[in-house]
Tab-separated table of C-alpha atoms in Angstrom:
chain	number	residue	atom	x	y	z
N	156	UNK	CA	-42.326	44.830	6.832
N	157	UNK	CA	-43.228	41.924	4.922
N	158	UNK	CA	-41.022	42.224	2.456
N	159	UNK	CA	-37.819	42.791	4.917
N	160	UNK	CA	-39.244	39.402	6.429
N	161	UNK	CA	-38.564	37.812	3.105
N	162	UNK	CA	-35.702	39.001	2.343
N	163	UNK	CA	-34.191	37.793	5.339
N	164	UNK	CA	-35.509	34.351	5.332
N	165	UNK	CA	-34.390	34.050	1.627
N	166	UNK	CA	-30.869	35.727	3.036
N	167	UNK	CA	-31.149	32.800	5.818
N	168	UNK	CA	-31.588	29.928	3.230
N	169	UNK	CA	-29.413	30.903	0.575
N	170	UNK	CA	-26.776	30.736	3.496
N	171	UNK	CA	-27.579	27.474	5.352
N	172	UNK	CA	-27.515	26.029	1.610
N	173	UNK	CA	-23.869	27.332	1.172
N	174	UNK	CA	-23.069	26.169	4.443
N	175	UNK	CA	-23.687	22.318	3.175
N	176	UNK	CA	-21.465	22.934	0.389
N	177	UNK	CA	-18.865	20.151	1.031
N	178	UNK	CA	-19.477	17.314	3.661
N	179	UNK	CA	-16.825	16.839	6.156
N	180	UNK	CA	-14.298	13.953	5.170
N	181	UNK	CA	-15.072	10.687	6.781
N	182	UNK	CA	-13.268	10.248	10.602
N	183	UNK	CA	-10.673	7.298	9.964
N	184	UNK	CA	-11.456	4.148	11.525
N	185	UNK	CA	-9.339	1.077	13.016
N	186	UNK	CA	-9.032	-0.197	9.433
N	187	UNK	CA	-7.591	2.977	7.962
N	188	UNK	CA	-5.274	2.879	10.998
N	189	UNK	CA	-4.277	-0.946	10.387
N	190	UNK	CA	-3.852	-0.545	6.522
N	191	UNK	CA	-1.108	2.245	6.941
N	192	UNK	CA	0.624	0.454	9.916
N	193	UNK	CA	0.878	-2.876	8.714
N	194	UNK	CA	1.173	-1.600	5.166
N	195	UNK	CA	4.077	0.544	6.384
N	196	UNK	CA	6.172	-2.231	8.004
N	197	UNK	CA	4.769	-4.240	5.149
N	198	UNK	CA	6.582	-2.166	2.418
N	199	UNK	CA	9.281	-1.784	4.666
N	200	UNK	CA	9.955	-5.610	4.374
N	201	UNK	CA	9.584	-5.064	0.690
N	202	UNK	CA	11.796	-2.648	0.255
N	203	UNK	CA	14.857	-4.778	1.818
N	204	UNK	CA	14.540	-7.708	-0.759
N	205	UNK	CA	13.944	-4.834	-3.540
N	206	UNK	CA	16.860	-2.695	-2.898
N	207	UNK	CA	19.134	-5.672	-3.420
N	208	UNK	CA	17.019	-7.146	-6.098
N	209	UNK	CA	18.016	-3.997	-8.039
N	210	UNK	CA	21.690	-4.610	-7.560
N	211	UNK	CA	22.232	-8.535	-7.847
N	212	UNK	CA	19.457	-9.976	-9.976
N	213	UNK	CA	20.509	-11.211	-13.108
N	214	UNK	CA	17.777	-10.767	-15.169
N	215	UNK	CA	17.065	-6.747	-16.164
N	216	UNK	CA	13.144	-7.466	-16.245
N	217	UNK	CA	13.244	-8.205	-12.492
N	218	UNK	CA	15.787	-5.588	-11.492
N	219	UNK	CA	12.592	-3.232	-13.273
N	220	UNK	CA	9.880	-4.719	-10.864
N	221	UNK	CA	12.179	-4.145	-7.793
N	222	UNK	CA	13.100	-0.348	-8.984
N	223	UNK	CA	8.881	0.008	-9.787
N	224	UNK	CA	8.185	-1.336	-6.958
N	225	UNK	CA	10.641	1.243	-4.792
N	226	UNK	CA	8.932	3.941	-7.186
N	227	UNK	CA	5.888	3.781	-5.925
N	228	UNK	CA	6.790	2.926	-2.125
N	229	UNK	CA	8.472	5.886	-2.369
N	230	UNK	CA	5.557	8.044	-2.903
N	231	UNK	CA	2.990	5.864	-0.739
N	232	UNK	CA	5.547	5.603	2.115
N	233	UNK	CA	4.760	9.940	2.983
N	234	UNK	CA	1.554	10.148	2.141
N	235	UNK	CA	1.200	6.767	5.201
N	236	UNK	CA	3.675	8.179	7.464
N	237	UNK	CA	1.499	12.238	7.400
N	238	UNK	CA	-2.362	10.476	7.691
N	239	UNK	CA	-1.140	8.805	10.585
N	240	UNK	CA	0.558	12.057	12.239
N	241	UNK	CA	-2.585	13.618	11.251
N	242	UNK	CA	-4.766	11.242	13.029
N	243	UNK	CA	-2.368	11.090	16.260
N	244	UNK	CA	-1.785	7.433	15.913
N	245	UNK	CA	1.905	5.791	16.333
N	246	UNK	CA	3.282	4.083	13.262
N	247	UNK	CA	3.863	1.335	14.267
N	248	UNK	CA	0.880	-1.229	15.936
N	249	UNK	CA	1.099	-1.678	19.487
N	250	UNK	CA	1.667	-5.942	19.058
N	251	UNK	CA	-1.112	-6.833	21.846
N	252	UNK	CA	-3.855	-4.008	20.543
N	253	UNK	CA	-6.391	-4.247	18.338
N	254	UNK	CA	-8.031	-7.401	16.249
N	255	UNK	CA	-4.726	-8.652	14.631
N	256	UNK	CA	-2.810	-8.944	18.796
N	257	UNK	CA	-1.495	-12.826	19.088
N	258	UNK	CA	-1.011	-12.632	15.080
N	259	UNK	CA	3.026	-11.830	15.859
N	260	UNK	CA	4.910	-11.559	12.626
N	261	UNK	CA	2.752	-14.426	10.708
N	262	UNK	CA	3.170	-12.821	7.336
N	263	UNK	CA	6.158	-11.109	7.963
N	264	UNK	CA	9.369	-11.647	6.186
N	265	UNK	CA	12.207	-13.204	8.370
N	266	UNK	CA	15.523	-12.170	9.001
N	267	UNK	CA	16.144	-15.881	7.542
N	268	UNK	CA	14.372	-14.939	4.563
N	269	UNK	CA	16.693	-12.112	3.992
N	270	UNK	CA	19.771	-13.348	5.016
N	271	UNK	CA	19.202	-16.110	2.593
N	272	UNK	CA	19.351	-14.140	-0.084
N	273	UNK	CA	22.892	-13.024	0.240
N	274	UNK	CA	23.458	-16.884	-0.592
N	275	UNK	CA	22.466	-17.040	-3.512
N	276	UNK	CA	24.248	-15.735	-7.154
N	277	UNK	CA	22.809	-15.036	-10.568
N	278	UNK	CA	19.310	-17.508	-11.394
N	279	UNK	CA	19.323	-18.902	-8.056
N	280	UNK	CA	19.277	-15.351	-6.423
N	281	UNK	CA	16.844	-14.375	-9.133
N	282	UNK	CA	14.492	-16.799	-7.700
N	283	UNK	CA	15.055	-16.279	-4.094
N	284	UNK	CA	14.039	-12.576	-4.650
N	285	UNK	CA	11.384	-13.485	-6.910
N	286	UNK	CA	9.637	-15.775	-4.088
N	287	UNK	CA	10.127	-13.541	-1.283
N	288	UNK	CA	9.070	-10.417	-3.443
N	289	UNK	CA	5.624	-12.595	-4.391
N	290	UNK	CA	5.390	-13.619	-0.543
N	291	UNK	CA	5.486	-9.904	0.474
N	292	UNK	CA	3.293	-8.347	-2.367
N	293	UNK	CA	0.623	-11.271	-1.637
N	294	UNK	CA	0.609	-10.418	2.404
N	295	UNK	CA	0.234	-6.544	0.896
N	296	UNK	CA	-2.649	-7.501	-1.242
N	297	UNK	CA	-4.549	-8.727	2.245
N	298	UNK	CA	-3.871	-5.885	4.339
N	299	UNK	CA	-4.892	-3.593	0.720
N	300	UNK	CA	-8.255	-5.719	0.487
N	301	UNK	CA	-9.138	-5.359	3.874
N	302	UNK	CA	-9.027	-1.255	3.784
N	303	UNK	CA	-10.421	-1.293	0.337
N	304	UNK	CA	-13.956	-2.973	2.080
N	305	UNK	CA	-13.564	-1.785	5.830
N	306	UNK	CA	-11.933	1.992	5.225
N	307	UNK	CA	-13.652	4.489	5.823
N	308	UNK	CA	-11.086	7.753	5.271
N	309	UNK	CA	-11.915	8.555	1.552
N	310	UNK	CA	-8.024	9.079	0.765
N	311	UNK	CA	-6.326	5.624	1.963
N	312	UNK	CA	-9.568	3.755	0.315
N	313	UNK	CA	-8.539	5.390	-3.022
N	314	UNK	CA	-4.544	5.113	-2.119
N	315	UNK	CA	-5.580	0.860	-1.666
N	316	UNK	CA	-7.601	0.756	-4.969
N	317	UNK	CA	-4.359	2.650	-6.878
N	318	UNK	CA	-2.118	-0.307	-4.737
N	319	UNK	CA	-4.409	-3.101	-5.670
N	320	UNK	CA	-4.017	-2.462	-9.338
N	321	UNK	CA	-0.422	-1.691	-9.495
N	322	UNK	CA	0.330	-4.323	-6.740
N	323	UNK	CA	-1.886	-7.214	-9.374
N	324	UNK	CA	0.050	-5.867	-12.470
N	325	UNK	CA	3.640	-6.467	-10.546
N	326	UNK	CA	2.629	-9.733	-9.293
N	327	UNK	CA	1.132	-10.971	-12.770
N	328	UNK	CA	4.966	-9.756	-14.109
N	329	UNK	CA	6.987	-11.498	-11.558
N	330	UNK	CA	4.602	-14.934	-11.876
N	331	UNK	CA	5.324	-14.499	-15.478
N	332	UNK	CA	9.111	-14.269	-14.879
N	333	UNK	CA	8.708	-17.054	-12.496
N	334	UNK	CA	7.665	-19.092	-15.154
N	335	UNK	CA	10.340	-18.125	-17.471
N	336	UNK	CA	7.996	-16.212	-19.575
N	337	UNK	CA	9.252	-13.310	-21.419
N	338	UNK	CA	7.013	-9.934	-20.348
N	339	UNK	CA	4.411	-8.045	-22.842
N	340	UNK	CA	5.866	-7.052	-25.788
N	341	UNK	CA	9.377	-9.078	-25.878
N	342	UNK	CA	7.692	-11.912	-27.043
N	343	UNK	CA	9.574	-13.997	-29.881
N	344	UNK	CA	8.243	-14.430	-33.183
């Protein structure tokens, strides 16, 4: 009898011990839920100036960042959209919910801001899109920062530390083209 006893308890350990196997995923929190909605409208806004970017600017280097840029939304933009199904939660913010309610659209690009655009030809348009494309990727950047520290789902803290360094190497290029500065590897001898 004993040894039936210990067989059983080791029977009863070895599977509580495979029961703990993998811990269950973090719940998401109100900064996982802000990062995809504001980063969804976010890109959104983004994607406008891009999509003509590609077409009109003059310069090849920053038709590149725009088509990059559209690249990558185009992966994130899913991946946002299906976390947020998951989690029941709309995809858009309701405006007067939640910490960020009275902020209204104080980073948000402007109809203004995009209709000015279709003003502009060749070097000036290059540097229309090049401002508002900085303006929207630096407003990303906060909203990326913000769920990189406060997240708590596992997946959209890793999807903002994948943004933050492709977001930093597409702003360091379009500074750099700002400047007039020719990008890594076309430099003159």
């Amino acid at each position: 009898m004993g040894r039936g006893l210990a067989l059983r308890a080791a029977l009863v350990l070895l599977l509580s011990v495979a029961a703990c196997g993998t811990p269950p995923a973090a719940a998401p929190n109100g900064t996982d839920v802000m990062f995809l909605q504001m980063g969804l409208v976010q890109i959104a806004e983004g994607d406008r100036v891009a999509q003509v970017t590609e077409r009109r600017a003059a310069d090849p280097e920053i038709r590149a960042v725009a088509t990059e840029l559209r690249a990558a939304w185009r992966t994130e933009v899913p991946m946002m959209r299906g976390w947020l199904q998951e989690w029941g939660k709309p995809r858009e913010a309701d405006p007067g919910d939640g910490p960020h309610a009275g902020h209204g659209a104080l980073h948000a690009l402007r109809e203004e801001d995009f209709a000015g655009l279709s003003e502009f030809e060749g070097s000036e348009f290059d540097r229309a899109a090049v401002a508002l494309l900085l303006g929207n990727l630096h407003n990303a950047m906060e909203t990326i920062r913000m769920q990189a520290a406060d997240g708590s789902y596992p997946q959209a803290v890793d999807l903002a530390e994948r943004m933050t360094e492709s977001r930093q190497h597409q702003i360091q290029r379009l500074l750099a083209l700002a400047a007039g500065e020719k990008p890594e590897g076309e430099q003159d001898d």
